[in-house]
Coordinates of C-alpha atoms in Angstrom, one line a residue:
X7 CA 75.7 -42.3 48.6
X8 CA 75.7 -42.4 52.3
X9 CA 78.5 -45.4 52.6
X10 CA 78.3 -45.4 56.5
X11 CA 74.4 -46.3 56.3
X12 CA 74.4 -48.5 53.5
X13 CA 75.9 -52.0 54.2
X14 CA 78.4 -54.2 52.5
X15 CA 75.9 -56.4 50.8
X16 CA 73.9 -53.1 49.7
X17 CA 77.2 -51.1 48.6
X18 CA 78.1 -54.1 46.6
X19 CA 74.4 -53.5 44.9
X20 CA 74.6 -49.9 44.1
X21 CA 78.8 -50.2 42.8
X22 CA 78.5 -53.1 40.8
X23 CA 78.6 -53.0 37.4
X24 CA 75.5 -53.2 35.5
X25 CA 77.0 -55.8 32.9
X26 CA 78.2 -58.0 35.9
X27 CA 76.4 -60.2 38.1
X28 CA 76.4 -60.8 42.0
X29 CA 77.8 -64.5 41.1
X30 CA 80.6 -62.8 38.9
X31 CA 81.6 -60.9 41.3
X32 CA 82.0 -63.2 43.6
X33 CA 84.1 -65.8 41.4
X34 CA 86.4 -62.3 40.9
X35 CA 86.4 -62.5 44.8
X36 CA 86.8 -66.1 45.5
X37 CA 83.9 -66.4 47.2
X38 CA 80.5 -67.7 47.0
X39 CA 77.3 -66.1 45.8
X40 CA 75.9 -66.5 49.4
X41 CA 78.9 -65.2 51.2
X42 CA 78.0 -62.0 49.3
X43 CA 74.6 -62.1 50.5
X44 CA 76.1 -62.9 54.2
X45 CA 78.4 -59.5 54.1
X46 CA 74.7 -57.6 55.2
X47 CA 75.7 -58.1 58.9
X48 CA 79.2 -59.2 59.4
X49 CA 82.4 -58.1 57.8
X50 CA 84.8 -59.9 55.2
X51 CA 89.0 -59.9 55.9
X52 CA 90.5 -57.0 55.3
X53 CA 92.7 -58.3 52.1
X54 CA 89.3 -59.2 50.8
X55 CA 87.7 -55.5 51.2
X56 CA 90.5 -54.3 49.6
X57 CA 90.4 -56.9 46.7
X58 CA 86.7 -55.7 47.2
X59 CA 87.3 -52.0 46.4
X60 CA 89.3 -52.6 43.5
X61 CA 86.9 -55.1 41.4
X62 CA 84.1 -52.2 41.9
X63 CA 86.5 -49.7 41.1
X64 CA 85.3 -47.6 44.5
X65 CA 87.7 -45.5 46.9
X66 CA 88.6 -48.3 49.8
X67 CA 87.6 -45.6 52.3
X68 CA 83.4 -45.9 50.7
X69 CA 83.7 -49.9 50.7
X70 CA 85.9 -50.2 54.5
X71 CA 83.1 -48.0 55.9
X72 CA 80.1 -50.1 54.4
X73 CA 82.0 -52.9 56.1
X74 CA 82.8 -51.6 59.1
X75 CA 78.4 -50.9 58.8
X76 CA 78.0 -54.4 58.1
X77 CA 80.1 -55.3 61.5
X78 CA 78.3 -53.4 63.3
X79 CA 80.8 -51.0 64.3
X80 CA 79.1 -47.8 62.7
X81 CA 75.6 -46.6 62.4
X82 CA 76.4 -42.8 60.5
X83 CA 78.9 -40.8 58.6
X84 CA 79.4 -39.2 61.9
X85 CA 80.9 -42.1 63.6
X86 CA 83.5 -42.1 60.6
X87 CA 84.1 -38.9 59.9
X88 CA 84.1 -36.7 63.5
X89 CA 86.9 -35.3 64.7
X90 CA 89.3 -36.1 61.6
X91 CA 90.9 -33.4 60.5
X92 CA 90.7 -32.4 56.7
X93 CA 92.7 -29.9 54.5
X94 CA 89.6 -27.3 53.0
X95 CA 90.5 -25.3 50.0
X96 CA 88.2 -22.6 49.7
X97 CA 87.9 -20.2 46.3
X98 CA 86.5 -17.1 45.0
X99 CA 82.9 -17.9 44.4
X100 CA 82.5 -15.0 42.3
X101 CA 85.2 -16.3 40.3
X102 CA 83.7 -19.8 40.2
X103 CA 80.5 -18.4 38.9
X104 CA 82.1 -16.8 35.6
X105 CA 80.9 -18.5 32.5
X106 CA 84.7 -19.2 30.9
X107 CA 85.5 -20.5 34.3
X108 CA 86.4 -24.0 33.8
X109 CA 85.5 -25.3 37.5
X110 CA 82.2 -24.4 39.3
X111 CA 84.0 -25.4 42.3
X112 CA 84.1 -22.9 45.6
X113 CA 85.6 -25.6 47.9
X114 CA 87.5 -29.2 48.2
X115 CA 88.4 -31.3 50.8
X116 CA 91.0 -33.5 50.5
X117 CA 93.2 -35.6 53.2
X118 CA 96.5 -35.1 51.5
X119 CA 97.8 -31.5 52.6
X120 CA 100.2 -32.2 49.4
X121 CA 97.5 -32.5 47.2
X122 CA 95.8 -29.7 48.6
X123 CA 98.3 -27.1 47.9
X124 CA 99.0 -28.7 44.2
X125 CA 94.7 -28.3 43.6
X126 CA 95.1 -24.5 45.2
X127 CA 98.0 -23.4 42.9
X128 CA 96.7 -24.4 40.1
X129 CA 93.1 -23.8 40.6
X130 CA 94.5 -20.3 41.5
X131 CA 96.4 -19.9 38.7
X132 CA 93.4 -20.6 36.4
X133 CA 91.3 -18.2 38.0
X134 CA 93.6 -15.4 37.2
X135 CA 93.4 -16.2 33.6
X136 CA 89.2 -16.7 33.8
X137 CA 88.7 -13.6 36.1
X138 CA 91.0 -11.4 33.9
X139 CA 92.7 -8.4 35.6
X140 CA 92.7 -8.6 39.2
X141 CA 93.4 -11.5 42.0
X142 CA 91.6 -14.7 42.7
X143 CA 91.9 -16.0 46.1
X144 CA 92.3 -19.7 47.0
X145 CA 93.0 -20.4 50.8
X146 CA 94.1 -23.4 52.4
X147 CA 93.1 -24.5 56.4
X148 CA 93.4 -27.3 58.1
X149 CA 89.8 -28.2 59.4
X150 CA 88.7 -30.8 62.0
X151 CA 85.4 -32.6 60.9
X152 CA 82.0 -31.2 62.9
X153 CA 84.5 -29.4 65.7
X154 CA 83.2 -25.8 64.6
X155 CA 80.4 -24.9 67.2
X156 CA 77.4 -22.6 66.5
X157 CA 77.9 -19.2 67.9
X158 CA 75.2 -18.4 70.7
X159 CA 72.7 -17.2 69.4
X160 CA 68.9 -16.3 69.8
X161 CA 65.7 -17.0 67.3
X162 CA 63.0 -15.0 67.5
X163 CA 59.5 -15.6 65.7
X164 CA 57.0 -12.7 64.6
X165 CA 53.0 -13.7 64.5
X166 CA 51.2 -11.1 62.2
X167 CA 47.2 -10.4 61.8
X168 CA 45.9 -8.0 58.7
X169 CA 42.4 -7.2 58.8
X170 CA 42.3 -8.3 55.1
X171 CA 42.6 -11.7 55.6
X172 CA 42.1 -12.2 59.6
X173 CA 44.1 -14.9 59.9
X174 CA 47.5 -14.9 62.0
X175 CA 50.7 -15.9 60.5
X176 CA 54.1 -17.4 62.2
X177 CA 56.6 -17.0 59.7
X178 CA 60.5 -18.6 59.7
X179 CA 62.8 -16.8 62.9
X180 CA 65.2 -14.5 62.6
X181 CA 68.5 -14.6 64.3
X182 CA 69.8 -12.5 66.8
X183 CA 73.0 -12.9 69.1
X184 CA 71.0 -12.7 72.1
X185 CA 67.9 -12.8 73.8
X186 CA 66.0 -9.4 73.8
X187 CA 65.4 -7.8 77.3
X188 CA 62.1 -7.3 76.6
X189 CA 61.3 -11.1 75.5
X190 CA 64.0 -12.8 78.2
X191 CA 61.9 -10.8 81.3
X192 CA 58.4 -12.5 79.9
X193 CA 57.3 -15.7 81.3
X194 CA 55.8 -17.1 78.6
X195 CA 58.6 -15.8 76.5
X196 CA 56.2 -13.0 74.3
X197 CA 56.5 -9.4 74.2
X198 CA 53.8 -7.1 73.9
X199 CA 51.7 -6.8 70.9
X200 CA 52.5 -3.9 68.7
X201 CA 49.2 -2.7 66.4
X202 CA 48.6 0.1 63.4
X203 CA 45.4 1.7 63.5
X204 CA 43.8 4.6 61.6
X205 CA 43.7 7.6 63.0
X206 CA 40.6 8.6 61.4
X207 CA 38.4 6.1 63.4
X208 CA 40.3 4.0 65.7
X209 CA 39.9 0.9 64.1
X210 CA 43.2 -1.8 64.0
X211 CA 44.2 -3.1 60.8
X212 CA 47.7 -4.6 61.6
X213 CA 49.0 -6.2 64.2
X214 CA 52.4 -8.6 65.2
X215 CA 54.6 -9.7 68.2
X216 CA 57.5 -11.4 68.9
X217 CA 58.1 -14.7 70.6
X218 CA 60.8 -17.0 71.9
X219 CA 58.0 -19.7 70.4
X220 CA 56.2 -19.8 67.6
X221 CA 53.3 -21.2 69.6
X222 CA 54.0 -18.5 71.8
X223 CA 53.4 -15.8 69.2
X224 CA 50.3 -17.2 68.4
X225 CA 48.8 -17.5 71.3
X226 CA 49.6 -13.8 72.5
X227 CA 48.6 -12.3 69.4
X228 CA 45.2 -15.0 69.1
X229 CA 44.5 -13.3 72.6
X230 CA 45.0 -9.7 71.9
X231 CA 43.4 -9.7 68.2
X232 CA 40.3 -11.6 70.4
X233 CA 39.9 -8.8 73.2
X234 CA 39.7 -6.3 70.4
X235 CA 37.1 -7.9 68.7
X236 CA 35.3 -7.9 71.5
X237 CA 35.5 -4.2 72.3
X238 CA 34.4 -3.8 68.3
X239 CA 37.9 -2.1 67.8
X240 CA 39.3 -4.1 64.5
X241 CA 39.0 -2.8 61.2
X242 CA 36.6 -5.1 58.8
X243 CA 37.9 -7.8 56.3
X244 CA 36.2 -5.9 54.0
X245 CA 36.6 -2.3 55.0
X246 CA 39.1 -0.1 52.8
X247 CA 41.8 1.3 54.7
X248 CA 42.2 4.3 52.5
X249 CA 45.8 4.7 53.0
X250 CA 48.1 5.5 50.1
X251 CA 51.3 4.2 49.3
X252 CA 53.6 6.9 50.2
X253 CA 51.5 7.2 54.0
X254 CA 52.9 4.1 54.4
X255 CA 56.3 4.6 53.2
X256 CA 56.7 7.7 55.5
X257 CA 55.3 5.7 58.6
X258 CA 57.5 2.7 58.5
X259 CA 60.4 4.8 58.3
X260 CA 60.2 6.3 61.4
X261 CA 58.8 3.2 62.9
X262 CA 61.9 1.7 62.2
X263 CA 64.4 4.1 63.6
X264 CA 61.7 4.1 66.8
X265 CA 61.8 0.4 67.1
X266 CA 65.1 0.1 66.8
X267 CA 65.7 3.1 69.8
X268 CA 63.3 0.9 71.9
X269 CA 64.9 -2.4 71.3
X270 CA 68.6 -1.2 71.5
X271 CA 67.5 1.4 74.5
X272 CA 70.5 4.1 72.7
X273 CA 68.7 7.2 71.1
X274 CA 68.3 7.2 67.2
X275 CA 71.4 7.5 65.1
X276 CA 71.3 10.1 62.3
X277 CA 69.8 9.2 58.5
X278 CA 73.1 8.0 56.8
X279 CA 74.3 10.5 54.0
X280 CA 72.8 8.0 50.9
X281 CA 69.7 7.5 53.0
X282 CA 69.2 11.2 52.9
X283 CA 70.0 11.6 49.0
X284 CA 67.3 8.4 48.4
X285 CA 64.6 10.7 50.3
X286 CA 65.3 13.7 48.9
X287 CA 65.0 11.4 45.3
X288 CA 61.8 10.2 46.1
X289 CA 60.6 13.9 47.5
X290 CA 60.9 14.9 43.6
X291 CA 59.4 11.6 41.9
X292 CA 55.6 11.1 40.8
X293 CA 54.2 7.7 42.3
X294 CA 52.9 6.0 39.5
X295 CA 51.7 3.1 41.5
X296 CA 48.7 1.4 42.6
X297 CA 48.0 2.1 46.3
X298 CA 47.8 -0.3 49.3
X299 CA 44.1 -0.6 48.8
X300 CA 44.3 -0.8 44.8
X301 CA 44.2 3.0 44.4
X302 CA 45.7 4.7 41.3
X303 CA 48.6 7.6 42.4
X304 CA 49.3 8.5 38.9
X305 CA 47.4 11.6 39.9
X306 CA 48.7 12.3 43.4
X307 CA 51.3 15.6 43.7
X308 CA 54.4 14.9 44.5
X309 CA 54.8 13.9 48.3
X310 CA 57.9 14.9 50.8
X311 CA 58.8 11.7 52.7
X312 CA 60.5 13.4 55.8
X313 CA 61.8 11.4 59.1
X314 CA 59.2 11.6 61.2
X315 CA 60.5 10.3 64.9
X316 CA 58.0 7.8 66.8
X317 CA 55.3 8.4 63.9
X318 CA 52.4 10.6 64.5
X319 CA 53.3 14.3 63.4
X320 CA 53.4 15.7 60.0
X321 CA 54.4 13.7 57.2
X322 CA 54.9 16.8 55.2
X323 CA 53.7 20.9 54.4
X324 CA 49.9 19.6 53.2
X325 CA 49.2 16.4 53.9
X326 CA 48.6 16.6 57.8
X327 CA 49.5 14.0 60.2
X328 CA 50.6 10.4 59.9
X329 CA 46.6 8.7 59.0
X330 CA 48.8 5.6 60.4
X331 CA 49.1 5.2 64.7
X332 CA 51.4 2.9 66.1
X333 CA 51.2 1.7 69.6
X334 CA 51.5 -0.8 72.2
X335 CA 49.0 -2.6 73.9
X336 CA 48.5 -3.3 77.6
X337 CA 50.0 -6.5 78.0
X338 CA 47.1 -8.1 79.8
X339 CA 48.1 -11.4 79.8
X340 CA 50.8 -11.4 82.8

């Protein structure tokens, strides 16, 4: 219950007991039936709030702030509860999680730094027996309400076109701690669009960009997906691509190492030590998978899935080059 929206009259509603009517409750009170009905814009004594939160058995705090509503005083929780400071106890969640755990509780609040330490030591001591052999952390801080700011911080949205379905997409942002170079020198606050097409013909069959807007995305994208309509250079909703799935397992791992470079503007870093063993894994195992276009690979040999910098290249000894081109279109707009 949201105390600081809900008035007297309407607190009164959703805390009294079932079993006992508005008119009981105000004989308990000393009132009368219609001063109940009267607490829905102005506020009662304080003795009688008090006497209040005892005959419906709530916390004074819930039935003073749906009073303090009723007076006109407050409109949200906020205008109770900013700036007080609180005592958080925050636990293990792993620990909370266990099924002999006898408190799925990761955090508590309370007002009393007394009663805060007593609910850590104990909760603490319980999760020791619970999590068995090791130590379960419970830590205490004092807290002031809605004082912790956001870090700055920068969303970005990605709009995507497939061939396949021809329709572009703007899914949720991703967070970053700062505006990209290449997005915070645009006017309209796009980059330019990135596409995949086949090296056998030409044709595009993927293609995305980033935005400061999601509108933004759309509209770059919309415009660039458009011109190469025009020029006959997309790849058919119904056209096959005829890639396989370990083409495009190779290519979008040195895209992502080339991205990265271009983004960050450092060269590549090396392939970690477990990145290398995964690859040299997958070099020896027989894709028994469908393919990106519904192909069977039961019967393909066994592939090498090298680092190939900036795509393009060989993939591996037989194979030939990456049948994927990445690349960057003019960006015509500005």
């Amino acid at each position: 219950m949201n105390a600081a929206q809900s008035n007297l009259s309407e607190v009164i509603d959703q805390l009294r007991p079932a079993d006992t009517s508005r008119a009981e409750l105000a004989a308990q009170l000393g009132v009368t039936p219609q001063t109940l009905s009267r607490w829905t814009d102005r506020m009662p004594p304080p003795e009688t709030v008090r006497k209040l939160a005892g005959v419906l058995g709530a916390p004074y705090s819930v039935v003073l702030a749906a009073a303090l509503r009723s007076g006109g005083y407050v409109e949200t929780r906020a205008d109770l509860l900013e700036g007080q400071q609180v005592t958080v106890v925050s636990r293990d969640p792993d620990c909370a999680e266990l099924e002999d755990a006898n408190e799925g509780v990761t955090a508590a609040a309370f007002v009393d730094e007394a009663k805060a330490q007593e609910w850590a030591r104990v909760r603490g001591a319980l999760d020791l027996i619970d999590g068995g052999y090791g130590t379960r952390e419970v830590s205490v801080s004092e807290v002031t309400v809605g004082q912790v700011r956001s870090p700055e911080f920068a969303e970005v949205f990605t709009a995507r076109w497939d061939h396949a379905s021809d329709v572009i997409t703007v899914g949720e942002p991703y967070v970053l701690p700062e505006v990209p170079t290449r997005l915070a020198q645009s006017e309209d606050g796009a980059g330019a669009v990135d596409v995949n097409e086949l090296r056998s013909n030409g044709k595009v069959f993927e293609g995305r960009v980033d935005a400061l807007d999601p509108a933004a995305a759309r509209v770059a994208l919309g415009a660039a997906i458009a011109r190469l309509r025009s020029e006959g250079k997309l790849l058919g909703p119904a056209e096959a691509t005829g890639l396989q799935f370990t083409d495009r397992i190779a290519h979008v791992g040195s895209r992502v190492m080339y991205d990265a470079t271009r983004d960050s503007g450092e060269p590549a870093p090396e392939l970690t030590p477990a990145l290398q063993a995964l690859l040299k894994k997958l070099e020896k195992a027989p894709y028994e998978l469908g393919g990106h276009d519904g192909q069977d690979l039961s019967g393909l040999a066994r592939r090498q899935i090298s680092y190939v910098w900036g795509g393009g290249g060989a993939v591996d000894a037989t194979s030939g080059p990456d049948p994927i081109v990445s690349r960057t279109l003019d960006d015509e707009r500005r």
